PDB file of C-alpha atoms in Angstrom:
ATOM      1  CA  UNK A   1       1.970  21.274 -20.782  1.00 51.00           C
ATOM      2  CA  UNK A   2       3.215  19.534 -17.617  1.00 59.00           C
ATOM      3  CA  UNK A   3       6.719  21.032 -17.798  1.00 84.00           C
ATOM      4  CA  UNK A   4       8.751  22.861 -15.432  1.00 93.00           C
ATOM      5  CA  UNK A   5      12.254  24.166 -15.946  1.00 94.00           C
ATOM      6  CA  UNK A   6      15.354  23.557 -13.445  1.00 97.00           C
ATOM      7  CA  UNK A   7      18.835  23.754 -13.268  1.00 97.00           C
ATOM      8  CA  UNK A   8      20.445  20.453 -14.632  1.00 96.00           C
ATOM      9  CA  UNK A   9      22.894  20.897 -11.127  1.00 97.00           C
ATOM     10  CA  UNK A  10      23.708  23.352  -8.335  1.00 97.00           C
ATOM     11  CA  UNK A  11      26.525  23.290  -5.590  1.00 97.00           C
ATOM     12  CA  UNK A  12      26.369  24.105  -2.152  1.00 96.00           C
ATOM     13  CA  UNK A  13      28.441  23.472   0.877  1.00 96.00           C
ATOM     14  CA  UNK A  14      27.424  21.477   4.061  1.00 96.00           C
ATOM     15  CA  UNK A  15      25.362  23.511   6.685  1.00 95.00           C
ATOM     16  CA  UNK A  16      24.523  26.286   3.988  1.00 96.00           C
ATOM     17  CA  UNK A  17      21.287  27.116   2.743  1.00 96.00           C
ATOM     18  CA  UNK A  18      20.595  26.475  -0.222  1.00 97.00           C
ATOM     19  CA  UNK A  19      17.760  28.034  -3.255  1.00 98.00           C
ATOM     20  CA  UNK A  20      16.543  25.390  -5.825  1.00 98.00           C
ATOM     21  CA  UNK A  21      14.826  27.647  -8.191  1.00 97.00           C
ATOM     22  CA  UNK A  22      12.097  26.159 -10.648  1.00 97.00           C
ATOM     23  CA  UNK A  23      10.499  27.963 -14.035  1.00 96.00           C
ATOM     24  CA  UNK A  24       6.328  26.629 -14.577  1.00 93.00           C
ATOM     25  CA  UNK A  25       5.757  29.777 -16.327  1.00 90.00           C
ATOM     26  CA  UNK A  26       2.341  28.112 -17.978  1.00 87.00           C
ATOM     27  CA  UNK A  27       0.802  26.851 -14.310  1.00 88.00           C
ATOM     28  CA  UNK A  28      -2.641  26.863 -14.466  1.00 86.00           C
ATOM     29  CA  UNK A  29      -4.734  28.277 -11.696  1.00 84.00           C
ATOM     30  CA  UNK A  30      -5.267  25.223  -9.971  1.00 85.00           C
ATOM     31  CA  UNK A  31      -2.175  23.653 -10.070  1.00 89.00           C
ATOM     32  CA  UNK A  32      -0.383  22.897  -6.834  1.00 92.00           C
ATOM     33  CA  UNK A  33       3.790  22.927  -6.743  1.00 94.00           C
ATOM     34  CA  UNK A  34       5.185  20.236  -5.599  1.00 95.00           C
ATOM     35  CA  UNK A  35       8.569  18.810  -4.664  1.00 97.00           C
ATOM     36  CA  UNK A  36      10.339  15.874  -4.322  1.00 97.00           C
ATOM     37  CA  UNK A  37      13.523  14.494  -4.110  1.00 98.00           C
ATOM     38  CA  UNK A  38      15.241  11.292  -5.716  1.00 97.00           C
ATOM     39  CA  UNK A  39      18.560  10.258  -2.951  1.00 95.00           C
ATOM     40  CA  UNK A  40      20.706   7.647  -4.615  1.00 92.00           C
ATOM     41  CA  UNK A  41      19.362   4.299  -5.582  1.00 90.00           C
ATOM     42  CA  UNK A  42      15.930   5.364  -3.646  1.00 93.00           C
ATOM     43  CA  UNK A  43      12.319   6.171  -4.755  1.00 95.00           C
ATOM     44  CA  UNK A  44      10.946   9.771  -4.569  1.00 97.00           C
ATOM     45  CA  UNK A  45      10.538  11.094  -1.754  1.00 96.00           C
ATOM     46  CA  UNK A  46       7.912  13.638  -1.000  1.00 95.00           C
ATOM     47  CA  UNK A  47       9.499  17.321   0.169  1.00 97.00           C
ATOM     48  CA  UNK A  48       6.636  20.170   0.291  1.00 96.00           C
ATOM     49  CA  UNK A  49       4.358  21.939  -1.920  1.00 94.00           C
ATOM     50  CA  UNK A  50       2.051  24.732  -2.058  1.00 94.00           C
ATOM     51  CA  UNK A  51      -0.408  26.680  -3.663  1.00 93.00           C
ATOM     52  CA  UNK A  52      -0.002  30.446  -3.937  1.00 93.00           C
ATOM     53  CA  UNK A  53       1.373  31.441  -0.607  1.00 92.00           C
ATOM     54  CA  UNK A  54       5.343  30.359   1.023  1.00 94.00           C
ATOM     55  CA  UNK A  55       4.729  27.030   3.226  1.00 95.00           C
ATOM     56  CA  UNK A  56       7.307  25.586   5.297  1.00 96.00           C
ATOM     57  CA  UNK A  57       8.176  22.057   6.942  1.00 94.00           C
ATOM     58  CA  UNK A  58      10.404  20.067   8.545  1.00 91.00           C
ATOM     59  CA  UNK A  59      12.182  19.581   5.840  1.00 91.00           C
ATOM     60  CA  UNK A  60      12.506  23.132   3.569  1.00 96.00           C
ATOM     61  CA  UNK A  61      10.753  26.050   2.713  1.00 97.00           C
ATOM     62  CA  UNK A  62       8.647  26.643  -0.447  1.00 98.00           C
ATOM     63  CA  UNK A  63       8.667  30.406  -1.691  1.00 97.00           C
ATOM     64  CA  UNK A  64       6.301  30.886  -4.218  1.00 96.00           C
ATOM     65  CA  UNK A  65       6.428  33.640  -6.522  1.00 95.00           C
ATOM     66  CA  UNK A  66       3.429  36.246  -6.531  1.00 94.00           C
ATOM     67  CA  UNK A  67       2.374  35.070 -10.172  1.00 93.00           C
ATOM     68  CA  UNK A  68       3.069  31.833  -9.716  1.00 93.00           C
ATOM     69  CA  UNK A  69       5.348  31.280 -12.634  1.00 94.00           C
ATOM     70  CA  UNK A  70       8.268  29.867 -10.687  1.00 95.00           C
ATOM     71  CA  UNK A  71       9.084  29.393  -7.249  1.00 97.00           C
ATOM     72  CA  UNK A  72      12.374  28.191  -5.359  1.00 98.00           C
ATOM     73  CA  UNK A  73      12.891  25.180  -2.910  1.00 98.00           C
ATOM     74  CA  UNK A  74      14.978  26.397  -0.060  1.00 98.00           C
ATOM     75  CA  UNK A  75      16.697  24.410   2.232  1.00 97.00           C
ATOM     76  CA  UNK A  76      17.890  26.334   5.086  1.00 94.00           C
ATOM     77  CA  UNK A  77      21.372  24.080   6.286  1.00 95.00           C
ATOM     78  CA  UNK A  78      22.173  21.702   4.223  1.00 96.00           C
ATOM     79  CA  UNK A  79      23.669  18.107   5.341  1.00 96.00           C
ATOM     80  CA  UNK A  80      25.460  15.379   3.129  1.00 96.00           C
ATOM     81  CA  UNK A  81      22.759  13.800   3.513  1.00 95.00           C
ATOM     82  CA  UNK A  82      20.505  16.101   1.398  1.00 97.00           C
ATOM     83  CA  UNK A  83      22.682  15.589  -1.798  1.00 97.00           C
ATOM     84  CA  UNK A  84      19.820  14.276  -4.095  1.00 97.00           C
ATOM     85  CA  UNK A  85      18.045  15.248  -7.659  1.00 97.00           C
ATOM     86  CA  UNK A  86      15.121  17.738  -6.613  1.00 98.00           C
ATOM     87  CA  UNK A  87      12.273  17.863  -8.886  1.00 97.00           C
ATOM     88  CA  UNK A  88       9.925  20.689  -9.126  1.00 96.00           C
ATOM     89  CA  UNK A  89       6.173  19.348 -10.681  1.00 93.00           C
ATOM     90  CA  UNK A  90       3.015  21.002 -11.139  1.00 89.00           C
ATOM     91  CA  UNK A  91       0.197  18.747 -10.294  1.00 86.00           C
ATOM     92  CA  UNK A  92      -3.604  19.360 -10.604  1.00 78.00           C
ATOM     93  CA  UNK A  93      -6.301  19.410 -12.572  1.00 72.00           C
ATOM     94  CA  UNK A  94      -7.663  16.366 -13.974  1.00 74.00           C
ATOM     95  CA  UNK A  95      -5.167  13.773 -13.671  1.00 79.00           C
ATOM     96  CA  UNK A  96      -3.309  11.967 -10.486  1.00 83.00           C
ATOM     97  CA  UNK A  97      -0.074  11.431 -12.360  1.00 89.00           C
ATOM     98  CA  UNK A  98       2.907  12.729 -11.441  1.00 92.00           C
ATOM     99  CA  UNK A  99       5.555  13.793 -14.483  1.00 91.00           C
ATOM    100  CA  UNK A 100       9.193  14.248 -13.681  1.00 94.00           C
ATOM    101  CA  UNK A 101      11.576  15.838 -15.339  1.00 91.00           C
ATOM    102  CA  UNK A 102      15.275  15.823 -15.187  1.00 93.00           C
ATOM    103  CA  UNK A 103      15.147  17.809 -12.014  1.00 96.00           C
ATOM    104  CA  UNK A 104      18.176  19.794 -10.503  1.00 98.00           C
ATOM    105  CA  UNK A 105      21.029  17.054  -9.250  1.00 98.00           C
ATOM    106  CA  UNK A 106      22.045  19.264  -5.811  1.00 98.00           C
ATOM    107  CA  UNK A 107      25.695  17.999  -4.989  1.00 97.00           C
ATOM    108  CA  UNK A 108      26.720  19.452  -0.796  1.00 97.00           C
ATOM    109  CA  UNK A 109      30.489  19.710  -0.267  1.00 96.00           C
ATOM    110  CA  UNK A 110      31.571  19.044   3.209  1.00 93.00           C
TER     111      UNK A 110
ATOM    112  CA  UNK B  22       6.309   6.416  10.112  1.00 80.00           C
ATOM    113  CA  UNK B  23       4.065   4.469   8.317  1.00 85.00           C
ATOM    114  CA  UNK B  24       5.822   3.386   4.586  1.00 94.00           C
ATOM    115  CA  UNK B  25       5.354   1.843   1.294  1.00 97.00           C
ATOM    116  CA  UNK B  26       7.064  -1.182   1.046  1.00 97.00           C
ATOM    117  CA  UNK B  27       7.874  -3.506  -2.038  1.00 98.00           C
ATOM    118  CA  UNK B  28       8.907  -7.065  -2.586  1.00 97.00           C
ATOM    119  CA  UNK B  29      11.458  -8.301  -3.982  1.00 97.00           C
ATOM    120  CA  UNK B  30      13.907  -5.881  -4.211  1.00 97.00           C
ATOM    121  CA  UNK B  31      15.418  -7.394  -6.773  1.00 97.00           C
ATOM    122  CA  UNK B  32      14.432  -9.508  -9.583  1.00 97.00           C
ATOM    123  CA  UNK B  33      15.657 -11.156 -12.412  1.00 98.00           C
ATOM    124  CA  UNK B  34      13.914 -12.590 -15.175  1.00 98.00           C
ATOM    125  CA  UNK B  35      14.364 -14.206 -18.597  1.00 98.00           C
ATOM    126  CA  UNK B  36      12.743 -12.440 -21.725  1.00 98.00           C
ATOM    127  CA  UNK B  37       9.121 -13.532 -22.423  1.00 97.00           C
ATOM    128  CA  UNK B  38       8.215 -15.190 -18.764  1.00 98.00           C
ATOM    129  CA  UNK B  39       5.718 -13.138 -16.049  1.00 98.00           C
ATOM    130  CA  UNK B  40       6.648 -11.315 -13.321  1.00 98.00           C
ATOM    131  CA  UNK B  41       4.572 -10.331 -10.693  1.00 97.00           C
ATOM    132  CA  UNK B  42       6.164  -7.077  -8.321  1.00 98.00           C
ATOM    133  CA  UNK B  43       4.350  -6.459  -5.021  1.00 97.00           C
ATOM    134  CA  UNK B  44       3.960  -3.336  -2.893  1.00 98.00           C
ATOM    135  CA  UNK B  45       2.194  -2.837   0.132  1.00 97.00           C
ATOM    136  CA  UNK B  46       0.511   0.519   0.456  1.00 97.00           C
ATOM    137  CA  UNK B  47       0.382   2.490   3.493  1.00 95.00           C
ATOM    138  CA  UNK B  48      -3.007   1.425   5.339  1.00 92.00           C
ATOM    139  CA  UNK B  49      -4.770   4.727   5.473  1.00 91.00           C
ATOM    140  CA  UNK B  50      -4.144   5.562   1.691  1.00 94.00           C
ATOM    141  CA  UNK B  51      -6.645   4.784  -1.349  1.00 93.00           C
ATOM    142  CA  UNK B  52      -4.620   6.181  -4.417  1.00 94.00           C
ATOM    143  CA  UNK B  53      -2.190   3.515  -5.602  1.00 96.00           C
ATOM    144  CA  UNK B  54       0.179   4.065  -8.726  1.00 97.00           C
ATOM    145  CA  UNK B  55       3.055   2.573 -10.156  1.00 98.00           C
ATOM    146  CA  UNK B  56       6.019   4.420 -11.705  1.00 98.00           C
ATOM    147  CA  UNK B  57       9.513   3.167 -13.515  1.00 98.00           C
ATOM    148  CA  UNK B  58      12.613   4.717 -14.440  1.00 97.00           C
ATOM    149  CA  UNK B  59      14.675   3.033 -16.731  1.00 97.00           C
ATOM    150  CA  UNK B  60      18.453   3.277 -15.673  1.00 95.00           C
ATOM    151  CA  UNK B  61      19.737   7.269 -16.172  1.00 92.00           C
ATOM    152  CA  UNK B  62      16.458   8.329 -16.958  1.00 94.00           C
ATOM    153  CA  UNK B  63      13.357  10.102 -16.055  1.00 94.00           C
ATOM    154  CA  UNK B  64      10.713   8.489 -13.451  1.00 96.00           C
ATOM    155  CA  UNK B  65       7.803   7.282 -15.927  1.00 96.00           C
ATOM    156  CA  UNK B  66       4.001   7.197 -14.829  1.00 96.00           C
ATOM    157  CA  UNK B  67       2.514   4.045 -15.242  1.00 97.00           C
ATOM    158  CA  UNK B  68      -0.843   3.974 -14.071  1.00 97.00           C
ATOM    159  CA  UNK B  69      -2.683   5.204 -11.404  1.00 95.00           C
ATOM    160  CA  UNK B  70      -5.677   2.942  -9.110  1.00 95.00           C
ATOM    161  CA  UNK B  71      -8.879   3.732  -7.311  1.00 93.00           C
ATOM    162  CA  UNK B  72     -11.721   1.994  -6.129  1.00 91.00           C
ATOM    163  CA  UNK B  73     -10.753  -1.415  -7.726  1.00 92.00           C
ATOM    164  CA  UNK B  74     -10.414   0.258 -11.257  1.00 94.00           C
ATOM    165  CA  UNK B  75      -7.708   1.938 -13.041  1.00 95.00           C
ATOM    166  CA  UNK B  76      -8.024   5.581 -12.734  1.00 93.00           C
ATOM    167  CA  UNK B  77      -5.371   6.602 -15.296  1.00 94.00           C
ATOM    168  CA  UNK B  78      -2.527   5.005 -17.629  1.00 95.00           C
ATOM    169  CA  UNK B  79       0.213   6.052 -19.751  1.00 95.00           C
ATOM    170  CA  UNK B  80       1.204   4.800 -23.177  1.00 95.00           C
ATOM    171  CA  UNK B  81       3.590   2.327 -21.725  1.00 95.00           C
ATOM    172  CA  UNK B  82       1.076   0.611 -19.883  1.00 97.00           C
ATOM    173  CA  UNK B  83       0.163  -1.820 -22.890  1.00 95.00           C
ATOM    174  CA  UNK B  84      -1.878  -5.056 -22.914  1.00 95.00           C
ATOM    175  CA  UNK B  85       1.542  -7.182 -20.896  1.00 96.00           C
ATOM    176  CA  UNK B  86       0.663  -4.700 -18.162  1.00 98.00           C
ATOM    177  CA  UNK B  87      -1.532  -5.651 -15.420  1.00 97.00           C
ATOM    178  CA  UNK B  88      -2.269  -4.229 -11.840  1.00 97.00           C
ATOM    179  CA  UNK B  89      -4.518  -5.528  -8.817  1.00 95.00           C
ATOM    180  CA  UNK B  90      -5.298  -5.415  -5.777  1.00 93.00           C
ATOM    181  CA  UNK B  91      -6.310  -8.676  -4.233  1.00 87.00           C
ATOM    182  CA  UNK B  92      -6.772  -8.192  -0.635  1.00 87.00           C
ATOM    183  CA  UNK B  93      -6.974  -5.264   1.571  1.00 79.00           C
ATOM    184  CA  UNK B  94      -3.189  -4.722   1.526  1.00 87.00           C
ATOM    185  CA  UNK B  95      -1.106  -5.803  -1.501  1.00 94.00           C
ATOM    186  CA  UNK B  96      -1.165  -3.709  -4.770  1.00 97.00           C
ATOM    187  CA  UNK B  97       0.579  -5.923  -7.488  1.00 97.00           C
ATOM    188  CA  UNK B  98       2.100  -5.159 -11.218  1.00 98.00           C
ATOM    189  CA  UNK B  99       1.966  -8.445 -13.080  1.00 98.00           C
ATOM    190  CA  UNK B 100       3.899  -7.946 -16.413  1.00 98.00           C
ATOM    191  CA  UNK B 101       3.083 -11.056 -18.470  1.00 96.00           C
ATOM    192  CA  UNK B 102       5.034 -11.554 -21.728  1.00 95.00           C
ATOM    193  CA  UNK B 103       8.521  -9.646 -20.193  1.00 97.00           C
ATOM    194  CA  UNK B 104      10.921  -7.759 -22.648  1.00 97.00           C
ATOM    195  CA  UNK B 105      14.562  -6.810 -22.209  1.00 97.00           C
ATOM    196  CA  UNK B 106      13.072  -2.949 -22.609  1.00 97.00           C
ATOM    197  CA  UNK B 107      11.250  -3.692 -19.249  1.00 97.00           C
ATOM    198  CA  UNK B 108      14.202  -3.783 -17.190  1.00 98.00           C
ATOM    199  CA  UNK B 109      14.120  -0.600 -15.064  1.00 98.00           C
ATOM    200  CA  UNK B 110      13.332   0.386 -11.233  1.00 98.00           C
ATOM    201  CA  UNK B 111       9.648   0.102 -10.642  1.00 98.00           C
ATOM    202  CA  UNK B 112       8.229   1.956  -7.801  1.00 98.00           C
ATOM    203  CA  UNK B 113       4.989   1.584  -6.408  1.00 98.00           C
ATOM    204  CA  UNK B 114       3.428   4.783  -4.854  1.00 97.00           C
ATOM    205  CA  UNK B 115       0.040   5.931  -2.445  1.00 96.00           C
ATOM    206  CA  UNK B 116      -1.703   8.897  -1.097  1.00 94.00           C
ATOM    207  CA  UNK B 117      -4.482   9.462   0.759  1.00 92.00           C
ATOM    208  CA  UNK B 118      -5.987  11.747  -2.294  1.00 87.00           C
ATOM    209  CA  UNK B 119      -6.167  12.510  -5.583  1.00 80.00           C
ATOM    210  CA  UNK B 120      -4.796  15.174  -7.359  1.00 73.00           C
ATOM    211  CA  UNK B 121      -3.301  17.808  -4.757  1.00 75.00           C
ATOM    212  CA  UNK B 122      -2.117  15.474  -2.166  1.00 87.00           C
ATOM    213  CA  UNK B 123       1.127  13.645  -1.941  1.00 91.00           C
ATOM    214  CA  UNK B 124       2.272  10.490  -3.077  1.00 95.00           C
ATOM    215  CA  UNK B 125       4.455   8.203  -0.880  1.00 96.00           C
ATOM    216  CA  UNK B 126       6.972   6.353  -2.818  1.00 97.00           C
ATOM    217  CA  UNK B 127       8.515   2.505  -1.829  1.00 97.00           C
ATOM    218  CA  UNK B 128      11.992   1.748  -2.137  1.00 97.00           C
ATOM    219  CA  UNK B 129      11.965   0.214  -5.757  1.00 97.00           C
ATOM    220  CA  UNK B 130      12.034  -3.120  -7.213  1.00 98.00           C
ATOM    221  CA  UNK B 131      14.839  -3.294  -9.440  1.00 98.00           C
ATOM    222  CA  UNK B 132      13.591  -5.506 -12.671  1.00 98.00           C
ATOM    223  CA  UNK B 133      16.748  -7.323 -14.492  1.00 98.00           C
ATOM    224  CA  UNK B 134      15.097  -9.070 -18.183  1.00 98.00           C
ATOM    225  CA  UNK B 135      18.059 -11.189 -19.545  1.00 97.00           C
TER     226      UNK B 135
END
């Protein structure tokens, strides 16, 4: 089961942080978490993932919970220009494919 | 930064002729896929590419579906009997590695069958 669960939306204002929580309650122990985003008329765009312990990058901060069954995106001020649908996957195992799901559609109010 | 880029960005087609969509992987990267997502719906897996072979497909990737690379840079999609179903966003993807490692997404040929 390659499904995670997300928030169909969520609302933040500009230069806020903001927590994209996502549910993958049946991760297997060798699944990575993974997270992109989708801006407007663009293709995915890689944003972070992680294994078992919190990563950061340029971009946001992955906290991932200590079982593993969900973890939350965080992005620590967020612009206009990170108004996008963020998708939470769990990838591993045996096959390269990535499966998306609706994702969460993050609006920012300026 | 190095990027994945795709040609045309547009195309339009009439039902039943071929279409060939082009991407151009980042250089470094040996893990090719290609994805679509059918207006207001979810990004689809097509298939996945290694070593000169197909590594993985989905359902949708019938017998009208065709990939290849044929030089050291392109990665192509040839579609060969086009339907009006087929019209979508097709996005063309790399990484470096399988499995754990990220994929790098291009911009998206849009696919219009009239």
């Amino acid at each position: 089961d390659a499904k995670t669960t997300q928030p169909n939306s969520m609302e933040s204002n500009e230069e806020e942080p903001v927590h994209l929580p996502c549910n993958h309650s049946t991760i297997s122990g060798t699944d990575y978490i993974h997270w992109y985003r989708q801006l407007p008329s663009q293709g995915p765009e890689y944003v972070i993932h992680g294994l078992t312990s919190n990563v950061n990058n340029r971009m946001a901060s992955l906290a991932i919970a200590e079982d593993r069954k969900s973890s939350t995106l965080i992005l620590h001020r967020a612009t206009l220009r990170d108004a996008a649908v963020y998708y939470c996957l769990k990838y591993g195992g045996a096959t390269n494919k990535l499966i998306f799901g609706t994702g969460t559609l993050l609006a920012v109010q300026p | 930064e190095p990027e994945v880029t795709q040609t045309p960005s547009h195309q339009v087609t009439q039902m039943g002729q071929e279409v060939i969509l082009r991407c151009v992987p980042i250089s470094n990267h040996l893990y090719f896929y290609w994805y679509r997502q059918i207006l207001g719906q979810k990004v689809e897996f097509l298939v996945s590419f290694y070593n000169n072979e197909i590594s993985e497909k989905s359902e949708i990737f019938d017998d009208q579906f065709s990939v290849e690379r044929p030089d050291g840079s392109n990665f192509t999609l040839k579609i060969r009997s086009t339907k009006l179903e087929d019209s979508a966003m097709y996005f063309c993807a790399s990484s470096v590695g399988q499995r754990t490692y990220e994929q790098y997404f291009g911009p998206g040929t849009r696919l219009t069958v009239t």
